[in-house]
Each structure stands twice: as C-alpha cells, then as structure tokens.
Short mmCIF file of N, CA and C and ligand atoms in Angstrom, two decimals:
data_model
loop_
_atom_site.label_atom_id
_atom_site.label_comp_id
_atom_site.label_asym_id
_atom_site.label_seq_id
_atom_site.Cartn_x
_atom_site.Cartn_y
_atom_site.Cartn_z
N MET W 1071 37.69 -3.75 30.54
CA MET W 1071 37.61 -4.43 29.09
C MET W 1071 36.05 -5.08 28.84
N PRO W 1072 35.74 -4.39 27.79
CA PRO W 1072 34.26 -4.76 27.49
C PRO W 1072 34.20 -6.47 27.46
N LEU W 1073 32.90 -6.74 27.66
CA LEU W 1073 32.82 -8.14 27.71
C LEU W 1073 32.88 -8.56 26.19
N PRO W 1074 33.40 -10.07 25.96
CA PRO W 1074 33.15 -10.41 24.48
C PRO W 1074 31.91 -10.64 24.14
N LEU W 1075 31.11 -10.76 22.90
CA LEU W 1075 30.08 -11.01 22.87
C LEU W 1075 29.40 -12.18 22.97
N SER W 1076 30.62 -13.14 22.88
CA SER W 1076 30.28 -14.66 23.32
C SER W 1076 29.86 -14.95 24.69
N TYR W 1077 30.46 -13.79 25.71
CA TYR W 1077 29.90 -13.98 26.95
C TYR W 1077 28.46 -13.43 27.38
N ILE W 1078 27.91 -12.91 26.41
CA ILE W 1078 26.49 -12.48 26.73
C ILE W 1078 25.52 -12.65 25.59
N ASN W 1079 25.98 -13.16 24.59
CA ASN W 1079 24.99 -13.72 23.72
C ASN W 1079 25.36 -15.37 23.16
N PRO W 1080 24.47 -16.24 23.53
CA PRO W 1080 24.20 -17.59 23.78
C PRO W 1080 25.03 -17.92 21.80
N ASP W 1081 24.01 -17.13 21.27
CA ASP W 1081 23.94 -17.54 19.93
C ASP W 1081 25.64 -17.53 19.17
N ALA W 1082 26.09 -16.24 19.68
CA ALA W 1082 27.65 -16.10 19.25
C ALA W 1082 28.24 -16.82 19.95
N HIS W 1083 28.23 -17.46 21.19
CA HIS W 1083 28.64 -18.36 21.94
C HIS W 1083 28.95 -19.60 21.06
N LEU W 1084 27.50 -19.87 20.56
CA LEU W 1084 27.53 -21.45 19.58
C LEU W 1084 28.22 -21.16 18.87
N LEU W 1085 28.33 -20.10 17.80
CA LEU W 1085 28.98 -19.80 16.59
C LEU W 1085 30.62 -19.91 16.90
N ASN W 1086 31.24 -19.41 18.07
CA ASN W 1086 32.72 -19.15 18.71
C ASN W 1086 33.05 -20.74 18.65
N LEU W 1087 32.40 -21.34 19.21
CA LEU W 1087 32.71 -22.90 19.50
C LEU W 1087 32.67 -23.27 18.22
N LEU W 1088 31.86 -23.16 17.22
CA LEU W 1088 32.20 -23.85 15.89
C LEU W 1088 33.54 -23.39 15.12
N LEU W 1089 33.58 -21.77 15.62
CA LEU W 1089 34.65 -21.44 14.55
C LEU W 1089 36.09 -21.24 15.33
N GLN W 1090 36.80 -22.34 15.52
CA GLN W 1090 37.83 -22.19 16.51
C GLN W 1090 38.98 -21.24 15.93
N ASP W 1091 38.96 -20.58 14.92
CA ASP W 1091 39.76 -19.10 14.67
C ASP W 1091 39.34 -18.06 15.85
N THR W 1092 38.08 -17.99 15.58
CA THR W 1092 37.25 -16.96 16.10
C THR W 1092 37.43 -17.15 17.74
N PHE W 1093 37.46 -18.55 18.22
CA PHE W 1093 37.58 -18.87 19.65
C PHE W 1093 39.11 -18.48 20.31
N ASP W 1094 40.02 -18.72 19.37
CA ASP W 1094 41.26 -18.48 19.80
C ASP W 1094 41.36 -17.27 19.78
N LEU W 1095 41.15 -16.40 19.13
CA LEU W 1095 41.17 -14.67 19.09
C LEU W 1095 40.32 -14.38 20.39
N ASP W 1096 39.26 -14.79 20.52
CA ASP W 1096 38.72 -14.48 21.65
C ASP W 1096 39.27 -14.93 22.87
N LEU W 1097 40.04 -15.88 23.16
CA LEU W 1097 40.85 -16.11 24.20
C LEU W 1097 42.17 -15.48 24.30
N LYS W 1098 42.50 -15.02 23.12
CA LYS W 1098 43.66 -14.08 23.18
C LYS W 1098 43.78 -13.17 23.84
N ASP W 1099 42.24 -12.34 23.22
CA ASP W 1099 41.78 -10.74 24.06
C ASP W 1099 41.72 -10.77 25.34
N HIS W 1100 41.87 -11.90 26.23
CA HIS W 1100 41.80 -11.92 27.41
C HIS W 1100 43.14 -11.89 28.13
N LEU W 1101 44.02 -12.15 27.31
CA LEU W 1101 45.56 -12.62 28.04
C LEU W 1101 46.32 -11.30 28.04
N ASP W 1102 47.44 -11.06 29.00
CA ASP W 1102 48.61 -10.16 28.95
C ASP W 1102 49.18 -10.76 27.63
N PRO W 1103 49.79 -9.27 27.35
CA PRO W 1103 50.55 -9.45 25.74
C PRO W 1103 51.66 -10.66 26.17
N GLU W 1104 52.26 -11.17 27.28
CA GLU W 1104 53.31 -11.70 27.23
C GLU W 1104 53.01 -13.44 26.94
N ALA W 1105 51.69 -13.50 27.54
CA ALA W 1105 51.03 -14.73 27.99
C ALA W 1105 50.15 -14.91 26.59
N ARG W 1106 49.72 -13.59 25.42
CA ARG W 1106 49.21 -13.95 24.30
C ARG W 1106 50.21 -14.41 23.30
N GLU W 1107 51.64 -13.71 23.65
CA GLU W 1107 52.50 -14.08 22.31
C GLU W 1107 52.89 -15.57 22.41
N SER W 1108 52.75 -15.98 23.86
CA SER W 1108 53.41 -17.38 24.06
C SER W 1108 52.45 -18.42 23.91
N LEU W 1109 50.97 -18.08 23.79
CA LEU W 1109 49.69 -19.00 23.64
C LEU W 1109 49.99 -19.90 22.19
N VAL W 1110 49.96 -21.19 22.48
CA VAL W 1110 49.86 -22.30 21.16
C VAL W 1110 48.71 -22.93 21.33
N THR W 1111 48.01 -22.83 20.22
CA THR W 1111 46.94 -22.94 19.95
C THR W 1111 46.76 -24.48 19.19
N GLY W 1112 45.61 -25.13 19.05
CA GLY W 1112 45.92 -26.50 18.84
C GLY W 1112 44.26 -26.90 18.03
N PRO W 1113 43.84 -27.84 17.25
CA PRO W 1113 42.58 -27.98 16.80
C PRO W 1113 41.96 -28.51 18.18
N SER W 1114 40.56 -28.40 18.78
CA SER W 1114 39.63 -29.02 19.47
C SER W 1114 39.58 -30.48 19.46
N ILE W 1115 39.49 -30.87 20.34
CA ILE W 1115 39.32 -32.53 20.19
C ILE W 1115 37.84 -32.79 20.78
N GLU W 1116 37.01 -31.57 21.53
CA GLU W 1116 35.63 -32.01 21.62
C GLU W 1116 34.66 -30.64 21.79
N LYS W 1117 33.85 -30.49 21.06
CA LYS W 1117 32.58 -29.11 21.12
C LYS W 1117 31.28 -29.75 21.98
N SER W 1118 31.15 -28.70 22.79
CA SER W 1118 29.38 -29.27 22.96
C SER W 1118 29.03 -28.08 23.62
N ILE W 1119 27.87 -27.74 23.88
CA ILE W 1119 26.86 -26.71 24.36
C ILE W 1119 26.35 -27.12 25.55
N ALA W 1120 26.98 -26.69 26.63
CA ALA W 1120 26.20 -26.94 27.86
C ALA W 1120 24.90 -26.23 28.41
N PRO W 1121 23.62 -26.88 28.74
CA PRO W 1121 22.26 -26.42 28.59
C PRO W 1121 22.45 -25.50 29.99
N LEU W 1122 21.97 -24.06 30.01
CA LEU W 1122 21.73 -23.70 31.15
C LEU W 1122 20.27 -24.12 31.81
N ARG W 1123 20.30 -24.89 33.13
CA ARG W 1123 19.00 -25.02 33.96
C ARG W 1123 19.60 -25.00 35.30
N SER W 1124 18.67 -25.26 36.29
CA SER W 1124 18.66 -25.08 37.71
C SER W 1124 17.48 -26.28 38.10
N PHE W 1125 18.18 -26.60 39.15
CA PHE W 1125 17.13 -28.10 39.47
C PHE W 1125 17.11 -28.26 40.95
N VAL W 1126 16.72 -28.47 41.66
CA VAL W 1126 16.99 -29.13 42.93
C VAL W 1126 16.12 -30.32 43.30
N ALA W 1127 16.49 -31.51 43.60
CA ALA W 1127 15.38 -32.63 44.48
C ALA W 1127 15.84 -32.40 45.58
N GLU W 1128 14.39 -32.11 46.37
CA GLU W 1128 14.27 -31.81 47.69
C GLU W 1128 13.28 -32.86 48.16
N PRO W 1129 13.52 -33.61 49.48
CA PRO W 1129 14.58 -33.44 50.21
C PRO W 1129 15.90 -34.39 49.60
N MET W 1130 16.94 -34.45 49.95
CA MET W 1130 17.93 -35.31 49.31
C MET W 1130 18.18 -36.74 50.10
N ARG W 1131 17.08 -36.74 50.87
CA ARG W 1131 17.26 -38.42 51.16
C ARG W 1131 15.74 -38.40 51.17
N PHE W 1132 15.96 -40.16 50.73
CA PHE W 1132 14.70 -40.89 50.62
C PHE W 1132 14.67 -42.41 51.07
N GLY W 1133 14.25 -42.42 52.30
CA GLY W 1133 14.42 -43.89 53.06
C GLY W 1133 16.21 -43.82 53.32
N ARG W 1134 16.28 -45.09 52.59
CA ARG W 1134 17.99 -45.48 52.80
C ARG W 1134 18.58 -44.74 51.89
N LEU W 1135 18.17 -43.91 50.76
CA LEU W 1135 18.59 -43.51 49.59
C LEU W 1135 19.35 -42.29 49.92
N PHE W 1136 20.50 -41.65 49.78
CA PHE W 1136 20.91 -40.31 50.04
C PHE W 1136 21.43 -39.69 48.67
N LEU W 1137 20.73 -38.27 48.21
CA LEU W 1137 21.35 -37.90 46.93
C LEU W 1137 22.52 -37.07 47.34
N ALA W 1138 23.62 -36.84 46.28
CA ALA W 1138 24.85 -35.95 46.36
C ALA W 1138 25.17 -35.30 45.03
N GLY W 1139 25.44 -34.14 45.19
CA GLY W 1139 26.30 -33.95 43.98
C GLY W 1139 25.04 -33.84 42.73
N ASP W 1140 25.57 -33.43 41.66
CA ASP W 1140 24.41 -33.27 40.08
C ASP W 1140 23.17 -34.15 40.29
N ALA W 1141 23.46 -35.41 41.33
CA ALA W 1141 21.83 -36.24 41.10
C ALA W 1141 21.06 -35.59 42.26
N ALA W 1142 21.33 -34.65 42.62
CA ALA W 1142 20.48 -33.85 43.64
C ALA W 1142 20.35 -32.42 43.16
N HIS W 1143 21.24 -31.65 42.37
CA HIS W 1143 21.34 -29.94 42.21
C HIS W 1143 21.89 -30.05 40.92
N ILE W 1144 21.28 -29.14 40.26
CA ILE W 1144 22.14 -28.75 38.79
C ILE W 1144 21.86 -27.03 39.09
N VAL W 1145 23.24 -26.50 38.93
CA VAL W 1145 23.40 -25.02 38.43
C VAL W 1145 23.75 -24.73 37.16
N PRO W 1146 23.32 -23.52 36.71
CA PRO W 1146 24.04 -22.92 35.23
C PRO W 1146 25.73 -22.75 35.58
N PRO W 1147 26.69 -23.09 34.70
CA PRO W 1147 27.97 -23.04 35.34
C PRO W 1147 28.28 -21.84 35.41
N THR W 1148 27.66 -20.73 35.00
CA THR W 1148 27.97 -19.35 35.26
C THR W 1148 28.97 -19.14 36.48
N GLY W 1149 28.41 -19.80 37.81
CA GLY W 1149 28.75 -19.65 38.94
C GLY W 1149 29.79 -20.19 39.17
N ALA W 1150 30.12 -21.20 38.68
CA ALA W 1150 30.93 -22.34 39.02
C ALA W 1150 31.16 -22.99 40.47
N LYS W 1151 29.89 -23.12 40.56
CA LYS W 1151 29.27 -23.82 42.04
C LYS W 1151 29.12 -25.62 42.21
N GLY W 1152 29.38 -26.15 40.85
CA GLY W 1152 28.20 -27.47 40.80
C GLY W 1152 29.57 -28.39 41.42
N LEU W 1153 30.69 -28.34 41.43
CA LEU W 1153 31.58 -29.34 41.67
C LEU W 1153 31.68 -29.13 43.08
N ASN W 1154 31.77 -27.89 43.60
CA ASN W 1154 31.98 -27.24 45.06
C ASN W 1154 30.62 -27.68 45.98
N LEU W 1155 29.52 -27.62 45.39
CA LEU W 1155 28.61 -28.24 46.20
C LEU W 1155 28.48 -29.76 46.36
N ALA W 1156 29.34 -30.38 45.06
CA ALA W 1156 29.39 -31.62 45.11
C ALA W 1156 30.24 -32.58 46.17
N ALA W 1157 31.02 -31.54 46.24
CA ALA W 1157 32.18 -31.78 47.33
C ALA W 1157 31.67 -31.91 48.62
N THR W 1158 31.17 -30.85 48.99
CA THR W 1158 30.66 -30.50 50.46
C THR W 1158 29.11 -31.49 50.49
N ASP W 1159 28.29 -31.59 49.64
CA ASP W 1159 27.63 -32.89 50.14
C ASP W 1159 28.37 -33.88 50.65
N VAL W 1160 29.21 -34.53 49.78
CA VAL W 1160 30.10 -35.65 50.16
C VAL W 1160 30.77 -35.31 51.36
N LYS W 1161 31.03 -34.29 51.66
CA LYS W 1161 31.91 -34.08 53.14
C LYS W 1161 31.06 -34.17 54.25
N TYR W 1162 29.54 -33.76 54.31
CA TYR W 1162 28.95 -33.99 54.78
C TYR W 1162 28.15 -35.33 55.11
N LEU W 1163 27.71 -36.07 53.99
CA LEU W 1163 27.35 -37.40 54.01
C LEU W 1163 28.47 -38.62 54.78
N SER W 1164 29.70 -38.33 54.30
CA SER W 1164 30.75 -39.18 54.79
C SER W 1164 30.72 -39.03 56.14
N ASP W 1165 30.72 -37.70 56.88
CA ASP W 1165 30.81 -37.26 58.25
C ASP W 1165 29.22 -38.16 58.94
N ALA W 1166 28.20 -37.86 58.36
CA ALA W 1166 27.01 -38.50 58.85
C ALA W 1166 27.36 -39.94 58.78
N ILE W 1167 27.43 -40.55 58.00
CA ILE W 1167 27.71 -42.34 57.85
C ILE W 1167 28.53 -42.91 59.03
N THR W 1168 29.89 -42.23 59.07
CA THR W 1168 30.69 -42.39 60.18
C THR W 1168 30.12 -42.28 61.21
N GLU W 1169 29.42 -41.41 61.57
CA GLU W 1169 28.76 -40.70 62.83
C GLU W 1169 27.62 -42.11 63.23
N TYR W 1170 27.11 -42.40 61.78
CA TYR W 1170 25.93 -43.23 62.40
C TYR W 1170 26.60 -44.94 62.64
N TYR W 1171 27.75 -45.12 61.78
CA TYR W 1171 28.15 -46.56 62.53
C TYR W 1171 29.17 -46.43 63.45
N ALA W 1172 29.94 -45.28 63.81
CA ALA W 1172 30.72 -45.45 64.76
C ALA W 1172 30.41 -44.95 66.07
N GLU W 1173 29.36 -44.41 66.11
CA GLU W 1173 28.55 -43.82 67.50
C GLU W 1173 26.74 -43.99 67.67
N LYS W 1174 26.45 -44.95 66.76
CA LYS W 1174 25.46 -45.22 66.61
C LYS W 1174 24.34 -44.44 66.67
N SER W 1175 24.81 -42.88 66.17
CA SER W 1175 24.03 -42.23 66.16
C SER W 1175 23.14 -41.49 64.68
N PRO W 1176 22.10 -41.45 64.81
CA PRO W 1176 21.24 -40.90 63.47
C PRO W 1176 21.48 -39.45 62.91
N ALA W 1177 21.72 -38.91 64.17
CA ALA W 1177 21.98 -37.49 64.17
C ALA W 1177 22.14 -37.01 62.77
N GLY W 1178 23.04 -37.24 62.42
CA GLY W 1178 24.07 -37.01 61.00
C GLY W 1178 23.23 -37.06 59.75
N ILE W 1179 22.68 -38.33 59.83
CA ILE W 1179 21.95 -38.74 58.62
C ILE W 1179 20.71 -37.82 58.61
N ASP W 1180 19.99 -37.76 59.57
CA ASP W 1180 18.95 -37.13 59.53
C ASP W 1180 18.55 -35.77 59.40
N HIS W 1181 19.94 -34.77 59.53
CA HIS W 1181 19.95 -33.72 59.43
C HIS W 1181 20.83 -33.01 57.99
N TYR W 1182 21.31 -34.60 57.15
CA TYR W 1182 22.24 -34.34 56.16
C TYR W 1182 21.30 -33.55 55.01
N SER W 1183 20.11 -33.48 54.82
CA SER W 1183 19.29 -33.20 53.68
C SER W 1183 19.33 -31.56 53.91
N GLN W 1184 18.68 -31.37 55.17
CA GLN W 1184 18.37 -29.79 55.49
C GLN W 1184 19.86 -29.26 55.87
N ARG W 1185 20.79 -29.69 56.38
CA ARG W 1185 22.22 -28.99 56.35
C ARG W 1185 22.89 -28.77 54.85
N CYS W 1186 22.61 -29.68 53.82
CA CYS W 1186 23.01 -29.13 52.12
C CYS W 1186 22.12 -28.19 51.90
N LEU W 1187 20.78 -28.02 51.95
CA LEU W 1187 19.99 -27.64 51.35
C LEU W 1187 20.23 -25.95 51.34
N ARG W 1188 20.43 -25.59 52.36
CA ARG W 1188 20.63 -23.79 52.83
C ARG W 1188 21.77 -23.49 52.20
N ARG W 1189 22.88 -24.27 51.79
CA ARG W 1189 23.88 -23.81 51.32
C ARG W 1189 23.78 -24.06 49.61
N ILE W 1190 22.99 -25.08 49.32
CA ILE W 1190 22.55 -25.54 48.01
C ILE W 1190 21.78 -24.29 47.28
N TRP W 1191 20.78 -23.92 48.21
CA TRP W 1191 19.73 -22.63 47.59
C TRP W 1191 20.62 -21.27 47.45
N ARG W 1192 21.30 -21.29 48.29
CA ARG W 1192 22.28 -19.93 47.96
C ARG W 1192 23.31 -19.91 46.72
N ALA W 1193 23.75 -21.16 46.67
CA ALA W 1193 24.51 -21.15 45.24
C ALA W 1193 23.60 -21.23 44.08
N GLU W 1194 22.22 -21.85 44.18
CA GLU W 1194 21.45 -21.66 43.63
C GLU W 1194 20.99 -20.37 42.93
N ARG W 1195 20.56 -19.69 44.00
CA ARG W 1195 20.03 -18.44 43.68
C ARG W 1195 21.30 -17.47 43.29
N PHE W 1196 22.34 -17.30 43.63
CA PHE W 1196 23.70 -16.86 42.76
C PHE W 1196 24.07 -17.17 41.71
N SER W 1197 23.99 -18.72 40.95
CA SER W 1197 24.05 -18.78 39.63
C SER W 1197 23.03 -18.66 38.69
N TRP W 1198 21.62 -18.37 39.28
CA TRP W 1198 20.49 -18.30 38.57
C TRP W 1198 21.09 -16.86 38.50
N TRP W 1199 21.19 -15.80 39.17
CA TRP W 1199 21.21 -14.57 39.22
C TRP W 1199 22.40 -14.14 38.01
N PHE W 1200 23.36 -14.90 38.17
CA PHE W 1200 24.80 -14.33 37.51
C PHE W 1200 24.32 -15.06 36.29
N THR W 1201 23.82 -15.87 36.10
CA THR W 1201 23.37 -16.55 34.67
C THR W 1201 22.55 -15.56 34.01
N SER W 1202 21.28 -15.03 34.72
CA SER W 1202 20.54 -13.88 33.88
C SER W 1202 21.21 -12.53 33.76
N LEU W 1203 22.20 -12.33 34.26
CA LEU W 1203 22.96 -11.15 33.97
C LEU W 1203 24.07 -11.24 33.02
N MET W 1204 24.75 -12.23 32.62
CA MET W 1204 25.76 -12.41 32.01
C MET W 1204 25.40 -13.32 30.28
N HIS W 1205 23.88 -13.51 30.33
CA HIS W 1205 23.57 -14.42 29.17
C HIS W 1205 22.21 -13.49 28.75
N GLN W 1206 22.25 -13.41 27.45
CA GLN W 1206 20.96 -12.97 26.58
C GLN W 1206 20.16 -14.29 26.48
N PHE W 1207 18.93 -13.98 26.63
CA PHE W 1207 17.77 -14.91 26.64
C PHE W 1207 16.85 -14.36 25.69
N PRO W 1208 16.24 -15.30 24.67
CA PRO W 1208 15.20 -14.99 23.56
C PRO W 1208 14.17 -14.10 23.93
N GLU W 1209 13.71 -14.44 25.42
CA GLU W 1209 12.43 -13.87 26.02
C GLU W 1209 13.16 -12.39 26.84
N THR W 1210 14.29 -12.17 26.75
CA THR W 1210 15.13 -10.66 27.28
C THR W 1210 15.43 -10.08 26.06
N ALA W 1211 14.11 -8.94 26.09
CA ALA W 1211 14.50 -7.99 25.12
C ALA W 1211 13.92 -6.77 25.32
N GLY W 1212 14.08 -5.34 25.05
CA GLY W 1212 13.47 -4.19 25.25
C GLY W 1212 14.19 -3.90 26.63
N PHE W 1213 12.77 -3.71 27.33
CA PHE W 1213 12.91 -3.46 28.95
C PHE W 1213 14.00 -4.20 29.63
N GLY W 1214 13.60 -5.63 29.18
CA GLY W 1214 14.49 -6.42 30.14
C GLY W 1214 15.97 -6.34 29.80
N GLN W 1215 16.42 -6.12 28.63
CA GLN W 1215 17.72 -5.74 27.95
C GLN W 1215 18.24 -4.89 28.67
N LYS W 1216 17.43 -3.64 28.99
CA LYS W 1216 18.02 -2.43 29.29
C LYS W 1216 18.16 -2.60 31.08
N ILE W 1217 17.27 -3.17 31.56
CA ILE W 1217 17.65 -3.48 33.13
C ILE W 1217 18.90 -4.44 33.02
N GLN W 1218 18.91 -5.28 32.51
CA GLN W 1218 20.08 -6.17 32.34
C GLN W 1218 21.32 -5.50 32.35
N GLU W 1219 21.43 -4.37 31.62
CA GLU W 1219 22.63 -3.41 31.20
C GLU W 1219 22.63 -2.77 32.47
N ALA W 1220 22.13 -2.15 33.18
CA ALA W 1220 21.79 -1.50 34.14
C ALA W 1220 22.19 -2.10 35.27
N GLU W 1221 22.03 -3.42 35.55
CA GLU W 1221 22.58 -4.15 36.48
C GLU W 1221 23.82 -4.44 36.44
N LEU W 1222 24.67 -4.85 35.30
CA LEU W 1222 25.64 -4.52 34.91
C LEU W 1222 26.72 -3.32 35.43
N ASP W 1223 26.02 -2.60 34.66
CA ASP W 1223 26.51 -0.94 35.37
C ASP W 1223 27.01 -1.15 37.08
N TYR W 1224 25.53 -1.45 37.27
CA TYR W 1224 25.63 -0.94 38.85
C TYR W 1224 26.73 -2.13 39.59
N LEU W 1225 26.47 -3.22 38.83
CA LEU W 1225 27.80 -4.45 39.51
C LEU W 1225 29.24 -3.62 39.52
N ILE W 1226 29.19 -2.80 38.05
CA ILE W 1226 30.92 -2.45 37.76
C ILE W 1226 31.06 -1.36 38.50
N HIS W 1227 30.18 -0.51 38.76
CA HIS W 1227 30.37 1.01 39.39
C HIS W 1227 30.07 0.94 40.72
N SER W 1228 29.50 0.28 41.61
CA SER W 1228 29.28 0.27 42.73
C SER W 1228 30.28 -0.90 43.51
N GLU W 1229 30.69 -0.27 44.79
CA GLU W 1229 31.71 -0.96 45.45
C GLU W 1229 31.02 -2.25 46.29
N SER W 1230 29.51 -1.69 46.59
CA SER W 1230 28.63 -2.51 47.46
C SER W 1230 28.13 -3.79 46.85
N ALA W 1231 27.90 -3.46 45.41
CA ALA W 1231 27.41 -4.51 44.34
C ALA W 1231 28.10 -5.28 44.05
N SER W 1232 29.77 -4.72 44.07
CA SER W 1232 30.91 -6.14 43.62
C SER W 1232 31.23 -6.61 44.78
N ARG W 1233 31.06 -6.08 46.25
CA ARG W 1233 31.40 -6.61 47.13
C ARG W 1233 30.57 -8.08 47.30
N ALA W 1234 29.31 -7.93 47.20
CA ALA W 1234 28.22 -8.97 47.15
C ALA W 1234 28.17 -10.04 46.20
N LEU W 1235 28.87 -9.67 44.84
CA LEU W 1235 29.26 -10.49 43.88
C LEU W 1235 30.48 -11.27 44.60
N ALA W 1236 31.53 -10.43 45.14
CA ALA W 1236 32.60 -11.26 45.40
C ALA W 1236 32.31 -12.49 46.70
N GLU W 1237 31.38 -11.96 47.67
CA GLU W 1237 31.31 -12.63 48.74
C GLU W 1237 30.37 -13.93 48.55
N ASN W 1238 29.84 -13.66 47.42
CA ASN W 1238 28.93 -15.03 47.00
C ASN W 1238 29.98 -15.82 45.65
N TYR W 1239 30.78 -15.29 45.35
CA TYR W 1239 31.80 -15.62 44.48
C TYR W 1239 32.39 -17.01 44.95
N VAL W 1240 33.20 -16.19 46.17
CA VAL W 1240 34.15 -17.20 46.82
C VAL W 1240 33.91 -18.30 47.46
N GLY W 1241 32.31 -18.51 47.70
CA GLY W 1241 31.74 -19.29 48.41
C GLY W 1241 31.81 -19.54 50.09
N LEU W 1242 31.13 -20.56 50.10
CA LEU W 1242 30.80 -20.62 51.59
C LEU W 1242 31.56 -21.64 52.49
N PRO W 1243 31.65 -20.95 53.89
CA PRO W 1243 32.40 -21.80 54.64
C PRO W 1243 31.83 -23.08 55.13
N LEU W 1244 32.54 -24.37 55.55
CA LEU W 1244 31.75 -25.65 55.55
C LEU W 1244 30.86 -25.55 56.94
N ASN W 1245 31.01 -24.49 57.90
CA ASN W 1245 29.95 -24.37 59.00
C ASN W 1245 28.90 -23.56 58.59
N PHE W 1246 28.75 -23.03 57.17
CA PHE W 1246 27.67 -22.24 57.06
C PHE W 1246 26.40 -22.90 57.55
N GLY W 1247 25.56 -21.85 58.14
CA GLY W 1247 24.31 -21.94 58.63
C GLY W 1247 24.44 -22.77 60.20
N GLU W 1248 25.57 -23.05 60.54
CA GLU W 1248 25.44 -23.53 62.21
C GLU W 1248 25.54 -22.87 62.96
C1 FAD Z 287 31.81 -27.98 31.21
C2 FAD Z 287 31.67 -27.91 32.66
C3 FAD Z 287 32.03 -27.27 33.53
C4 FAD Z 287 31.94 -26.95 34.80
N1 FAD Z 287 32.61 -26.08 35.21
C5 FAD Z 287 32.72 -26.30 36.70
C6 FAD Z 287 33.58 -25.35 37.53
O1 FAD Z 287 34.37 -24.50 37.21
N2 FAD Z 287 33.37 -25.15 39.15
C7 FAD Z 287 32.64 -26.07 39.28
O2 FAD Z 287 32.47 -26.33 40.72
N3 FAD Z 287 31.59 -27.21 38.77
C8 FAD Z 287 31.64 -27.20 37.56
N4 FAD Z 287 30.87 -27.85 36.75
C9 FAD Z 287 29.85 -28.69 37.43
C10 FAD Z 287 30.68 -29.95 37.90
O3 FAD Z 287 31.31 -30.66 36.95
C11 FAD Z 287 29.62 -30.97 38.31
O4 FAD Z 287 28.98 -30.25 39.36
C12 FAD Z 287 30.39 -32.04 39.59
O5 FAD Z 287 31.36 -32.73 38.64
C13 FAD Z 287 29.32 -32.80 39.80
O6 FAD Z 287 29.99 -34.00 40.46
P1 FAD Z 287 29.02 -35.34 40.82
O7 FAD Z 287 30.17 -36.30 41.47
O8 FAD Z 287 27.83 -35.23 41.60
O9 FAD Z 287 29.13 -36.17 39.19
P2 FAD Z 287 30.01 -36.36 38.27
O10 FAD Z 287 30.88 -35.63 38.09
O11 FAD Z 287 28.85 -36.29 36.91
O12 FAD Z 287 29.96 -37.71 38.64
C14 FAD Z 287 29.33 -38.99 38.41
C15 FAD Z 287 29.93 -40.03 37.83
O13 FAD Z 287 28.83 -41.40 37.92
C16 FAD Z 287 29.24 -41.98 36.65
N5 FAD Z 287 28.12 -42.75 36.42
C17 FAD Z 287 26.58 -42.20 35.78
N6 FAD Z 287 25.88 -43.24 35.76
C18 FAD Z 287 26.38 -44.28 35.92
C19 FAD Z 287 26.02 -45.65 36.36
N7 FAD Z 287 25.00 -45.91 35.77
N8 FAD Z 287 26.84 -46.56 36.91
C20 FAD Z 287 27.89 -45.86 37.22
N9 FAD Z 287 28.45 -45.04 36.96
C21 FAD Z 287 27.82 -43.85 36.42
C22 FAD Z 287 29.66 -40.97 35.77
O14 FAD Z 287 30.56 -41.61 34.74
C23 FAD Z 287 30.39 -39.75 36.42
O15 FAD Z 287 31.90 -40.61 36.41
C24 FAD Z 287 31.11 -27.76 35.47
C25 FAD Z 287 30.26 -29.01 34.76
C26 FAD Z 287 30.57 -29.01 33.33
C27 FAD Z 287 29.85 -29.67 32.26
#
C-alpha cells in the first residue's frame, strides 16, 4: 500500500491533524474492511504537533546527579524508542543503586552512563535515519528527494535492507554490549 501523504509530508500531516474528517479517512485507509466498518470515530480531545529532534546529554551522570529517560536523551518519535530507552535507563540505574547500598559497590553507578549510552546512540542513529526516510524536510529537494525515494525503494524491495530495519525496530536485548 502506498504511504499516505501525511506520513511523508509534515505540512500535510499538520493539515490532517486540523481536519478531523481527513484524519479519520486516512486512518480507515490503513484498516482491513471488517475493522474499517466497525470503527467508531468521535471529535478529538487534543491536537498538537510533536517537534522532530535528536539530543543526547552526555555523560548521564554529574556527581551525585543521574539523568534518565527524556531528561538525558530525545529521539524523534518515528522509531518509537523514547519510552523503551527510558525504561532501560531506569532498570540499569535501579540495579546500580541497589548494588551501591546492598553490596557497598560503586561499580554499577560508575558504569551507568557508559552502559546506557551505547544503546542510546544505536537508537538515536536508527530514529534519525528512519525519520529522515519517512519525512520531507524543507531543505530536502531535488537530488535529496530522489535519494530518499531510492532509499525507500531499496528498503521495500531488498530483504537485507528490510532485515536491517526489522533488527533495529524490535530493539536491543537488556544485556546489549556486555
Ligand atoms: C506523542 C508521543 C508519542 C510517543 N510514542 C512513543 C512510542 O510509541 N514508543 C516509545 O517508546 N516512546 C514514545 N514516546 C516517547 C515517550 O513518551 C517518552 O520517551 C517517555 O515517556 C519518557 O519517559 P520519561 O519518564 O523520561 O519522561 P516523562 O514520561 O515525560 O515523565 C516525566 C514526568 O515528570 C513530570 N515532571 C516534569 N517536571 C516536573 C517537576 N518539576 N516536578 C515534578 N514532576 C515533574 C512530568 O509531569 C512527567 O510525569 C512518545 C512521545 C510522544 C510525545
């Protein structure tokens, strides 16, 4: 199925958010016939535009202050990685703090930032790449637009490229990099 305009053109996306009927039609285009028939729509209760940005505060420890989640890193939403990264940071940090108090060992908290950052940069890279593939930006025109289309074509028609996308999309194991 071709991608709807709203997925590749941020201006059209903005327009779709503002035009509820268009949004409902766009949504229905993605459902199978049975689900489409049974979908009940209603007025939106909130509409906003999420800015696309990438950011990492490195290191994630400043003395006795530890950063985790969005306070330490932002990914554009395309890869759906933000909450997953935040949950992993918290898992690593809670383990490290438990180790510090239970075993009197600073190894976990000393290693916390480095342990998180390898995973974070992998997710940043993937989210940045996927966003640059799925959205049109004002500076991307002509040659850049054609490269973007060729990349999308490669992704759809090459098993290797699809596999690389899937590998990154499903995420990394908790022991990644160890
Ligand atoms: C529209 C949208 C869709 C998303 N979809 C996905 C997705 O599909 N998959 C995914 O993995 N991620 C997704 N994310 C990203 C994900 O929501 C965030 O990365 C994640 O919630 C970050 O968790 P966090 O605990 O670091 O921050 P938050 O969830 O923002 O939690 C911070 C909390 O701190 C509170 N707070 C702020 N200031 C103060 C203060 N001064 N005092 C006390 N409390 C304070 C806030 O109210 C908030 O409850 C999405 C984000 C958005 C906006």
